[in-house]
Coordinates of C-alpha atoms in Angstrom, one line a residue:
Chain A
X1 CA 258.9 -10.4 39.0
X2 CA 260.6 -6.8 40.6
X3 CA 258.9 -5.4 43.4
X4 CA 259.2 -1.8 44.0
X5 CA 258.1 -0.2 47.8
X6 CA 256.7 2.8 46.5
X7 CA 256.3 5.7 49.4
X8 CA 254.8 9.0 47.4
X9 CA 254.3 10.7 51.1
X10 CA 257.6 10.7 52.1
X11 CA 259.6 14.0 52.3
X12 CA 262.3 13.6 52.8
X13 CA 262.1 11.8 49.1
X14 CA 260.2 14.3 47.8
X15 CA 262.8 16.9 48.6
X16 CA 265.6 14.8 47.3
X17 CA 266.6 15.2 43.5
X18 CA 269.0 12.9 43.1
X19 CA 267.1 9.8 44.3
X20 CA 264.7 10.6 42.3
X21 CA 266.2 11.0 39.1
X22 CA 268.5 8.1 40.2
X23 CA 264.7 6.0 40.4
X24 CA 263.6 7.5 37.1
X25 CA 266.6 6.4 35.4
X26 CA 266.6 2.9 36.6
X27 CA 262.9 2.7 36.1
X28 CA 263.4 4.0 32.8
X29 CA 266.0 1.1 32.2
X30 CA 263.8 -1.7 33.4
X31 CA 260.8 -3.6 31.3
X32 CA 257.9 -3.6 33.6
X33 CA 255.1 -1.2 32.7
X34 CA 255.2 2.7 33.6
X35 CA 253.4 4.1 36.1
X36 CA 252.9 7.8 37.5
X37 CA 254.6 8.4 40.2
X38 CA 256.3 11.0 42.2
X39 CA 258.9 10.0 44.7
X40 CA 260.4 6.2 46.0
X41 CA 261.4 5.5 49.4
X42 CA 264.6 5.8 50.9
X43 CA 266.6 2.8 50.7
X44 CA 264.6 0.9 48.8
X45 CA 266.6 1.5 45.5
X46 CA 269.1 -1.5 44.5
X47 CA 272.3 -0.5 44.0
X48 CA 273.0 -1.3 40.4
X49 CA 276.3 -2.0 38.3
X50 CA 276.5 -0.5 34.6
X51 CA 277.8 -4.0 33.4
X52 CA 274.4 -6.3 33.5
X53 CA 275.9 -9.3 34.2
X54 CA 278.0 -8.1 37.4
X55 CA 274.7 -7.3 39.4
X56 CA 275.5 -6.1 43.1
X57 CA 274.0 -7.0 46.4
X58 CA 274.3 -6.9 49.5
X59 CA 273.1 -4.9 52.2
X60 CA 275.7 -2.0 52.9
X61 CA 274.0 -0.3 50.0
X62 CA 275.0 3.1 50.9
X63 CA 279.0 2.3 51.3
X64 CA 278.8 -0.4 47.8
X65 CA 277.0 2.5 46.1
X66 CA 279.8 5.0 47.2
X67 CA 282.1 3.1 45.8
X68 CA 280.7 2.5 42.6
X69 CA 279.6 5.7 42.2
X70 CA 275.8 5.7 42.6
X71 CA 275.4 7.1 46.3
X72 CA 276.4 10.8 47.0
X73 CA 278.5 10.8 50.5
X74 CA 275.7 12.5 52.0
X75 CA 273.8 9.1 51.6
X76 CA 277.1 7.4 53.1
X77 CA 276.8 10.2 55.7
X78 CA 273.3 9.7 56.4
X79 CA 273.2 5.4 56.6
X80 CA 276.2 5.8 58.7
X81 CA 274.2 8.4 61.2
X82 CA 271.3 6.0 60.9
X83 CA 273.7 2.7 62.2
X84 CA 274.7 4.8 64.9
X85 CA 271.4 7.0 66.5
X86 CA 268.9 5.5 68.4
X87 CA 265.0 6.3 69.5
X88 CA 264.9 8.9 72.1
X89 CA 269.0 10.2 71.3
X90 CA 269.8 14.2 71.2
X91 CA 271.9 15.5 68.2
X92 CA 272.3 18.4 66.8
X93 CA 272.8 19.8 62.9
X94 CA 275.0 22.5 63.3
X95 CA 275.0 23.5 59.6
X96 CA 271.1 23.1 58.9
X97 CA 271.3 25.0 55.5
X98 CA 267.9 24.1 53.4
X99 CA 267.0 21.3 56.5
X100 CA 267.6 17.9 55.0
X101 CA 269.7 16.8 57.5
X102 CA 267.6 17.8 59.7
X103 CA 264.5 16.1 58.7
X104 CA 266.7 12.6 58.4
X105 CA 267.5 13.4 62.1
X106 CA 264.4 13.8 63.1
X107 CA 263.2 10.6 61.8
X108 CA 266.2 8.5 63.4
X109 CA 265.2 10.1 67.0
X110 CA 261.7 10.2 67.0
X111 CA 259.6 7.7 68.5
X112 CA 256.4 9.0 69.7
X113 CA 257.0 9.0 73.1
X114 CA 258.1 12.8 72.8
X115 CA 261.7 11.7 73.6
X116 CA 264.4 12.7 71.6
X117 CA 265.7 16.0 70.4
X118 CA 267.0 17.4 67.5
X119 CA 269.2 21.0 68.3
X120 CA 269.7 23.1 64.7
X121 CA 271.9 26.2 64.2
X122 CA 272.3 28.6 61.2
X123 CA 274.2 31.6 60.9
X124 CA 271.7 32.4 58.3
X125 CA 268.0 33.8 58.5
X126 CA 266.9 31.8 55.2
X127 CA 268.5 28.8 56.2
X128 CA 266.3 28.8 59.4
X129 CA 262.9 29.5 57.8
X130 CA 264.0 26.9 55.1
X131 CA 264.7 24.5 57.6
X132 CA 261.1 25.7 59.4
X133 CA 259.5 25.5 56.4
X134 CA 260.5 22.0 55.5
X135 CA 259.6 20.8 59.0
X136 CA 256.2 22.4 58.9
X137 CA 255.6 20.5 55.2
X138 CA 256.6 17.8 57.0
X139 CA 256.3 15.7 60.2
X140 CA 253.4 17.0 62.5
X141 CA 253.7 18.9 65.4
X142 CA 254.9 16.7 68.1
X143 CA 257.7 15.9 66.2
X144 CA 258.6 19.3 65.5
X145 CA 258.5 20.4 69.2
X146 CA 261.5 17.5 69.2
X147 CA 263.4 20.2 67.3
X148 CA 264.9 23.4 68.7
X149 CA 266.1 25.9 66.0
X150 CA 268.9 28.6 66.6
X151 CA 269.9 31.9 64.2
X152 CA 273.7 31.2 65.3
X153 CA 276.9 30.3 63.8
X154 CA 277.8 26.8 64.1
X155 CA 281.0 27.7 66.7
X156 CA 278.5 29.0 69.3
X157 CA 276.8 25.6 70.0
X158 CA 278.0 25.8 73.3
X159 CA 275.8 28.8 74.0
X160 CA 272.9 26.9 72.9
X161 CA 272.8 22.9 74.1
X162 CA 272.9 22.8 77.8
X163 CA 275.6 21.7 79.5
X164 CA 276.1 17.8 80.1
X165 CA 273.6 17.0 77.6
X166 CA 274.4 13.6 76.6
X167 CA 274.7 14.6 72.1
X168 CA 275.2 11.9 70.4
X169 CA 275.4 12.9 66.9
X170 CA 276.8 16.1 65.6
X171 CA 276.8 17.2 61.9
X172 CA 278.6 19.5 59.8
X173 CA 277.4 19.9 56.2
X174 CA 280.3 23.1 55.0
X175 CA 280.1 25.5 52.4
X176 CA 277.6 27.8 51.5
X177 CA 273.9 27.2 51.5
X178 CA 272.6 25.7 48.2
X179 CA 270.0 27.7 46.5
X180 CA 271.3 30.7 48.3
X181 CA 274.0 33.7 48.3
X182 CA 277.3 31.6 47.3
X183 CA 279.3 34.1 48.4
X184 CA 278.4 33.1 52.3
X185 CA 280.0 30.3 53.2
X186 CA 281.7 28.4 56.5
X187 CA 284.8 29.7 57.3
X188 CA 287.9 27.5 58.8
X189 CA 288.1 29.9 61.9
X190 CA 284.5 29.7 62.7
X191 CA 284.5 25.8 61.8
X192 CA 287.4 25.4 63.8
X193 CA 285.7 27.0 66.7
X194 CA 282.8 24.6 66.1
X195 CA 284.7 21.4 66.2
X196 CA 286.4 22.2 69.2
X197 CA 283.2 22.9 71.1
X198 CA 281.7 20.0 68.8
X199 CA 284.4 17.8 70.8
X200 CA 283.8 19.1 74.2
X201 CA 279.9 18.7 73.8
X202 CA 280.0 15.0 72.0
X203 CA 279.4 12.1 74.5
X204 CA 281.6 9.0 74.9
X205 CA 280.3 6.8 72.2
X206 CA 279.0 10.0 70.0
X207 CA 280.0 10.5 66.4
X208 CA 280.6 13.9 64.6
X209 CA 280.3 13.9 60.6
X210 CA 281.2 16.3 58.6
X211 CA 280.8 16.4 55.0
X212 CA 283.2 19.1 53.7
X213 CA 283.1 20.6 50.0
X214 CA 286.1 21.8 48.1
X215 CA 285.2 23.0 44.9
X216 CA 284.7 26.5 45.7
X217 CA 287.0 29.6 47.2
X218 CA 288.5 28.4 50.7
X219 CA 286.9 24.9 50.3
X220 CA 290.2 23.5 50.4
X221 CA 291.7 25.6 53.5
X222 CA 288.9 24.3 55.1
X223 CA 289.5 20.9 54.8
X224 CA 292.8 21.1 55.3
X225 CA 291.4 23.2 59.1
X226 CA 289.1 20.3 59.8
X227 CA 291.9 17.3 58.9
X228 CA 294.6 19.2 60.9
X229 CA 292.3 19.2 63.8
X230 CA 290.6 15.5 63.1
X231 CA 294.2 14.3 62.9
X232 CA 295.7 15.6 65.8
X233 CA 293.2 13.9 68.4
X234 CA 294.7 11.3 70.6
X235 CA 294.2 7.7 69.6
X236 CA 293.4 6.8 73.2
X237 CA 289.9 8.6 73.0
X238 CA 289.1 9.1 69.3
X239 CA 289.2 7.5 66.3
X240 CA 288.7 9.6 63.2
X241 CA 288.4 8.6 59.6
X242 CA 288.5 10.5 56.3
X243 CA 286.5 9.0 53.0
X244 CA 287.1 10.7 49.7
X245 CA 287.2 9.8 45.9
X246 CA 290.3 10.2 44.9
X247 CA 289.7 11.0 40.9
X248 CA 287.4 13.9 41.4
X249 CA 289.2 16.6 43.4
X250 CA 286.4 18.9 43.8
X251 CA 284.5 16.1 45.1
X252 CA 283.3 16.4 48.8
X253 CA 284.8 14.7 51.8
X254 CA 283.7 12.8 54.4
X255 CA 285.1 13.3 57.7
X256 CA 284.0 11.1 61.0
X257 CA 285.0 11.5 64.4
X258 CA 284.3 9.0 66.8
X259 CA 285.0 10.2 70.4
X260 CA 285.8 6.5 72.4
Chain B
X11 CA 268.1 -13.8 75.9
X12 CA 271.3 -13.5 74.3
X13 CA 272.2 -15.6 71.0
X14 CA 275.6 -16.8 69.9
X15 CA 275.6 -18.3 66.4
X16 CA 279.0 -20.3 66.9
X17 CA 280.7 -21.3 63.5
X18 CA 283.6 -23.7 65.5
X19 CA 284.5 -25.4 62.4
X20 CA 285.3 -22.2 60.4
X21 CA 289.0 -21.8 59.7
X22 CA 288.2 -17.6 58.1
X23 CA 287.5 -17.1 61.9
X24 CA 290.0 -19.6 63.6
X25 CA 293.0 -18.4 62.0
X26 CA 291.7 -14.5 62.6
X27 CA 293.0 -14.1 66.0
X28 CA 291.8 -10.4 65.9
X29 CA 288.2 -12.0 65.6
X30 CA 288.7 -14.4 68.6
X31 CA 289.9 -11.7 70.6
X32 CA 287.0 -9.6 70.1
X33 CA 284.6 -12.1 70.4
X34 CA 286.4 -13.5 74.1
X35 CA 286.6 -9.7 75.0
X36 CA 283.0 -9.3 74.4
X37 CA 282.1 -12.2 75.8
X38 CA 283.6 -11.7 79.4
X39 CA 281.9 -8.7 79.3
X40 CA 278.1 -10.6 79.3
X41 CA 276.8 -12.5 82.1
X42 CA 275.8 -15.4 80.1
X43 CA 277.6 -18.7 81.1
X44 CA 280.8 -19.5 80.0
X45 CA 281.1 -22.6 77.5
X46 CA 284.2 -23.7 75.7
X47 CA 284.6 -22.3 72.4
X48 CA 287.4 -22.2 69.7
X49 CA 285.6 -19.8 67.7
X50 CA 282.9 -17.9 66.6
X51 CA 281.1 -17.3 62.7
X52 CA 282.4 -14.6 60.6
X53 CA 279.3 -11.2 60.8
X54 CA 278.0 -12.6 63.7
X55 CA 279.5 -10.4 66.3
X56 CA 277.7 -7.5 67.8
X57 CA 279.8 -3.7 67.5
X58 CA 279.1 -2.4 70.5
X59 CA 280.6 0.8 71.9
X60 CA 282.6 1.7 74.9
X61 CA 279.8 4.0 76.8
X62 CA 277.7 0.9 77.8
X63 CA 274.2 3.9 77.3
X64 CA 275.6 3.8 73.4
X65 CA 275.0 0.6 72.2
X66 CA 275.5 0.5 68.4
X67 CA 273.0 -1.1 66.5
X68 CA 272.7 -1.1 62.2
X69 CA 273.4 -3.7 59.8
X70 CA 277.0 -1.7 58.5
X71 CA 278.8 -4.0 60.9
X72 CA 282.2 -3.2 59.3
X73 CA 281.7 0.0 58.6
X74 CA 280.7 1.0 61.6
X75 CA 283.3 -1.2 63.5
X76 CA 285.9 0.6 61.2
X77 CA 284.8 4.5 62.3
X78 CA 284.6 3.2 66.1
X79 CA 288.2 1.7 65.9
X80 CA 286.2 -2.0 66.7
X81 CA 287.4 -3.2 63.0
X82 CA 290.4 -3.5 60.9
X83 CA 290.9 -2.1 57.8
X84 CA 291.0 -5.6 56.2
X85 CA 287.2 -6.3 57.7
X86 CA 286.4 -3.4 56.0
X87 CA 287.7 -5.0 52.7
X88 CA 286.5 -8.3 53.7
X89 CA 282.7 -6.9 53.4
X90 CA 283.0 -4.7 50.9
X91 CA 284.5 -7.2 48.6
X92 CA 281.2 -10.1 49.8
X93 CA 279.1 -6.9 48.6
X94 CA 280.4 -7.2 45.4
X95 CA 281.6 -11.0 44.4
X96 CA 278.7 -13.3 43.8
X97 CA 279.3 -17.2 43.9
X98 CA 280.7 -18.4 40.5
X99 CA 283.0 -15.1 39.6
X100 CA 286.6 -14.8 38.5
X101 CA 288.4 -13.2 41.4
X102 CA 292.2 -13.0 41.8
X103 CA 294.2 -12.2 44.5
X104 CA 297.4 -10.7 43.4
X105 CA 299.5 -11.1 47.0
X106 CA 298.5 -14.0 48.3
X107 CA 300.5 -13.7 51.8
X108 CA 299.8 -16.2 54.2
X109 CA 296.6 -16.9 52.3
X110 CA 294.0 -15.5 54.4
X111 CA 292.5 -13.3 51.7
X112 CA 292.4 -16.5 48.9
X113 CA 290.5 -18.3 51.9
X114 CA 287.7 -15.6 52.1
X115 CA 287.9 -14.8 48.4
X116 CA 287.5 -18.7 48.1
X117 CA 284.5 -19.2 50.2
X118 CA 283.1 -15.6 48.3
X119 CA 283.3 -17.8 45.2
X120 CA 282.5 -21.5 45.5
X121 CA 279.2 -22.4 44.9
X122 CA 279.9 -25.9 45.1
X123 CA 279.4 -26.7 41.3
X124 CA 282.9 -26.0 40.2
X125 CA 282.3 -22.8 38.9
X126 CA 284.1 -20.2 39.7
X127 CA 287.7 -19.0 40.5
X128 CA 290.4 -17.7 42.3
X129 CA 293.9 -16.9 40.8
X130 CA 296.9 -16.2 43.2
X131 CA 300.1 -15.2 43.3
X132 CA 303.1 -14.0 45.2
X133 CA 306.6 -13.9 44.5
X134 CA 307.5 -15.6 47.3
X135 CA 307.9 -19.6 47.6
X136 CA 306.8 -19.7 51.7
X137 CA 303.9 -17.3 50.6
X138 CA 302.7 -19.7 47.9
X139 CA 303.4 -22.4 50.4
X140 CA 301.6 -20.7 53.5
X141 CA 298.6 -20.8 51.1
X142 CA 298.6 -23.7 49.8
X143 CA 298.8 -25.2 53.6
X144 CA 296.0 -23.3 54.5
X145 CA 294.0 -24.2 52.1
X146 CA 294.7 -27.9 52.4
X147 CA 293.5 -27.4 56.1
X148 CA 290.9 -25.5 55.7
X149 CA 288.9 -26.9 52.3
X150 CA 287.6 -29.7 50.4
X151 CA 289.5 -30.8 47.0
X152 CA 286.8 -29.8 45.0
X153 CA 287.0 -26.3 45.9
X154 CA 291.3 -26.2 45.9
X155 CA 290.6 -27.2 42.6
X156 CA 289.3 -23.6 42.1
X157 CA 292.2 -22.1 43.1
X158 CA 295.4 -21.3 40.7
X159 CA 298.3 -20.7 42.8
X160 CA 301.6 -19.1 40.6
X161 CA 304.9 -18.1 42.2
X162 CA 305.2 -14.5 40.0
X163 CA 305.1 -11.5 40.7
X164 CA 302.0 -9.6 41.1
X165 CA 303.6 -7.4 38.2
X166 CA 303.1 -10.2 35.8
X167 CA 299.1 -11.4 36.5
X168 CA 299.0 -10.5 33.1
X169 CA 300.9 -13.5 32.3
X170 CA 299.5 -16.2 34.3
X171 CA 295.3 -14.8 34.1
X172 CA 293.9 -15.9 30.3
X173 CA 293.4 -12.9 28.2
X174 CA 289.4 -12.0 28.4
X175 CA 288.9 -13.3 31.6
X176 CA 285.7 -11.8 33.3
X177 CA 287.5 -10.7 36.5
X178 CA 285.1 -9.3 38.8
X179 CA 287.8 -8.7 41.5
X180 CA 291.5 -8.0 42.2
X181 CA 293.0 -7.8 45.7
X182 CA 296.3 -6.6 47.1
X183 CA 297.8 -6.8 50.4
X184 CA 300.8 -4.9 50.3
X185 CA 303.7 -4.7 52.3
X186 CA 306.0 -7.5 53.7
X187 CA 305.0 -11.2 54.6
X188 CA 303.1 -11.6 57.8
X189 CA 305.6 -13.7 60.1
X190 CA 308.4 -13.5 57.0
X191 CA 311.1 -11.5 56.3
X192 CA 310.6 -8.0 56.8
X193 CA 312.8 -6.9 54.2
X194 CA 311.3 -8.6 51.3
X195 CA 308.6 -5.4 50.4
X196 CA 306.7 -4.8 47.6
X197 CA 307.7 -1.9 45.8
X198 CA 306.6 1.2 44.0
X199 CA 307.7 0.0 40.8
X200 CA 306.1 -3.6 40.5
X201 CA 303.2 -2.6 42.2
X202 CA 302.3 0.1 39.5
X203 CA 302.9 -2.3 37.2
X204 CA 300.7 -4.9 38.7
X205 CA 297.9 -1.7 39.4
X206 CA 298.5 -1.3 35.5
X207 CA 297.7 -4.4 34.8
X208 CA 295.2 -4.9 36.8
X209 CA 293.2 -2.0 35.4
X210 CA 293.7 -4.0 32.2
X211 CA 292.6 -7.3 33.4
X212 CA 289.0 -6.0 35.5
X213 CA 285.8 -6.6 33.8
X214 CA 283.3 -3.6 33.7
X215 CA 281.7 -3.8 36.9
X216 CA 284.6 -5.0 39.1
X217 CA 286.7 -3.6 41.9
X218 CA 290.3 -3.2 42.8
X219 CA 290.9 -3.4 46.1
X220 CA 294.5 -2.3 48.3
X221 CA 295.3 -2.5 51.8
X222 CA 298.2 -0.5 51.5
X223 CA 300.7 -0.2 54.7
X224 CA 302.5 2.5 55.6
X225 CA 304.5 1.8 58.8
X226 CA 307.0 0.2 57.4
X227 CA 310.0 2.1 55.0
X228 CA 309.1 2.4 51.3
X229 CA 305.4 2.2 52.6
X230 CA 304.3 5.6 52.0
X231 CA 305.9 5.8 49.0
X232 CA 304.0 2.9 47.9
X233 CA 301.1 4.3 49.1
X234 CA 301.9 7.5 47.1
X235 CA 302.8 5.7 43.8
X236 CA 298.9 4.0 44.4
X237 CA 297.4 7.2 45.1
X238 CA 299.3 8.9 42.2
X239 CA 297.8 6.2 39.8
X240 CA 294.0 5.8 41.4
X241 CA 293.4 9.5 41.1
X242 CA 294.4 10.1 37.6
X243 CA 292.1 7.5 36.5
X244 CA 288.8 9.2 34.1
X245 CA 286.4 9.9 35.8
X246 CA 283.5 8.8 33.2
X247 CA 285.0 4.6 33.4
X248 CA 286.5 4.9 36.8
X249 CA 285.5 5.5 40.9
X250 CA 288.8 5.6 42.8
X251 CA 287.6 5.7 47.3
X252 CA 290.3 6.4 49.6
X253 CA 289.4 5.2 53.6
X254 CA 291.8 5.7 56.0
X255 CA 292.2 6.7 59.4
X256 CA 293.2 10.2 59.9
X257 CA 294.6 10.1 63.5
X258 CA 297.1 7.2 63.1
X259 CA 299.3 8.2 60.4
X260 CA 300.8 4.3 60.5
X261 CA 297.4 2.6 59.9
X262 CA 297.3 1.2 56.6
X263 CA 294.9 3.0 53.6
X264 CA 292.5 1.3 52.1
X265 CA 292.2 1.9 48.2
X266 CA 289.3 1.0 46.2
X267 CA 289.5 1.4 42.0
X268 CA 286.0 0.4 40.8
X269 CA 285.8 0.3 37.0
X270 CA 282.2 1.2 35.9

């Protein structure tokens, strides 16, 4: 008999799409009887094969379902984050665009004791009430005094985190905000600005992700910016990786920096 | 209190001196008492980070220990690959090299009733000899017997593997022999072959899997020929991942083909 954790409260399901229909359609495929419901909790899902008789397991669901084709790389992004960030860490969303990531962040440094913090940045005004918004909907209000929300492009973090704060997560998320004016995007100047200060503010041990899209005007200039930069850091202190599918170029890229 | 699950008898992890060092680094490092040790279990080691404040937790051991520069690219592949293989499958590894890979593949496999299977190759006689020493070491008859072992090219698998084999796996470690000659490469030419052919061979639902070197001369035009192939695959039967690491333009790529 299949058991299925069902969690219908959970946001940051509820304002996720894809694992939904990805639920729907393998709840669709199975035999058991249907049942209302709105949302499933996150990484709860197996990670499935097409061919019935080659089932997959094993617990790096998010990496096994990259490669197969079933997890976006923002789910790679976000299990890798999640491996990395403990209870009580600071990191900061420097893209926080419709406030996903955010939300996910929140949860991976909150733990009731009012410890942890969570720095976001926008250049854009909707991006910051849709990340507001979506906090509000929420978590309650001691986790959202965790969070500390700035109107300001992504290569001005250094203006905003105090200095020596000891970040231990910085994320990128590049492109323009989804839902909103397309033609307002992150540039490679500005993102190059970011990663530099990005690299300066990270602490020993700290990670910076960015997930980098390609498919529209000046995606790919971008990329090429951030792998120039990722690229030329000295092995000594960093170690940064690229993960990509190779047969859809317009897919988006993962890019992880890991400062030593 | 600290526990060590010690596997001493485990010839994955005694012939993996890049294990043993890690674990005996590690272990200096902890005040625990020191007892003689040969070696330690495959998964069991903790990834920790440099900054002592960071420790890294998450059950993504090798991915994580891949981003933080803790794993090789080959650990990477070794867990991706126990993600995917379940005991009784066809699996076949198409280098066999000094026969580390057959040895995990093996143990992916056996399920101690005599099903499953492991075919290897290499086209050269110390490789297939390496292998077959290792594995006379390292298992019981009844699982050798699992293993098919052909001096061939990995160009020809077509040859050697029964036609409609369900092959849920096909490895490649490219590059020259481990503690061989240095000039005896694989090259461009037979390698697309054998990528051909492998695309051929894989059940629905399997993986292709290349550690592909590019230190060495001819290497990154190996590792272009691969590329060339993976990303022209269609996208509606095929996921083609590229993982490497961006700041160490010699560290070998790892390339994973999964068929859907």
């Amino acid at each position: 008999m299949e058991t299925l954790t069902l969690n219908l409260s959970s946001p940051l399901i509820r304002h996720s799409p894809y694992l939904c229909s990805r639920f729907m359609s393998w709840f669709s495929s199975t035999s058991v009887a249907r049942v209302p419901m709105q949302a499933i909790a996150f990484g709860t899902l197996p990670v499935m094969s097409r061919a019935q008789d080659f089932p997959i397991s094993g617990t790096d669901g998010a990496l096994v379902g990259f490669i197969t084709g079933k997890s976006k790389v923002t789910e790679l992004a976000h299990s890798v984050w999640g491996s990395l960030v403990q209870k009580g860490d600071t990191v900061v969303d420097a893209t926080c665009g419709n406030g996903h990531d955010m939300l996910a962040l929140l949860k991976m440094v909150a733990n009731g004791s009012g410890r942890g913090c969570v720095y976001g940045m926008d250049i854009q005004r909707s991006a910051i009430e849709n990340t507001s918004l979506l906090l509000k909907e929420s978590v309650d209000e001691d986790e959202r005094e965790m969070v500390k929300l700035f109107l300001v492009c992504h290569s001005k973090m250094e203006t905003v985190i105090p200095k020596d704060t000891p970040v231990r997560l910085i994320v990128f998320n590049l492109g323009y905000l989804p839902g909103g004016d397309k033609t307002i995007i992150t540039m490679s100047t500005t993102t190059l600005m970011a990663l530099q200060s990005a690299s300066h503010i990270l602490h020993s041990g700290g990670l910076i992700s960015m997930v980098v899209y390609v498919g529209h005007p000046g995606g790919r200039e971008e990329l090429q910016t951030v792998e120039s930069f990722a690229s030329s850091l000295p092995t000594e202190s960093w170690v940064t990786c690229k993960f990509e599918v190779s047969n859809r170029p317009t897919g988006p890229v993962l890019v992880l920096i890991f400062k030593k």
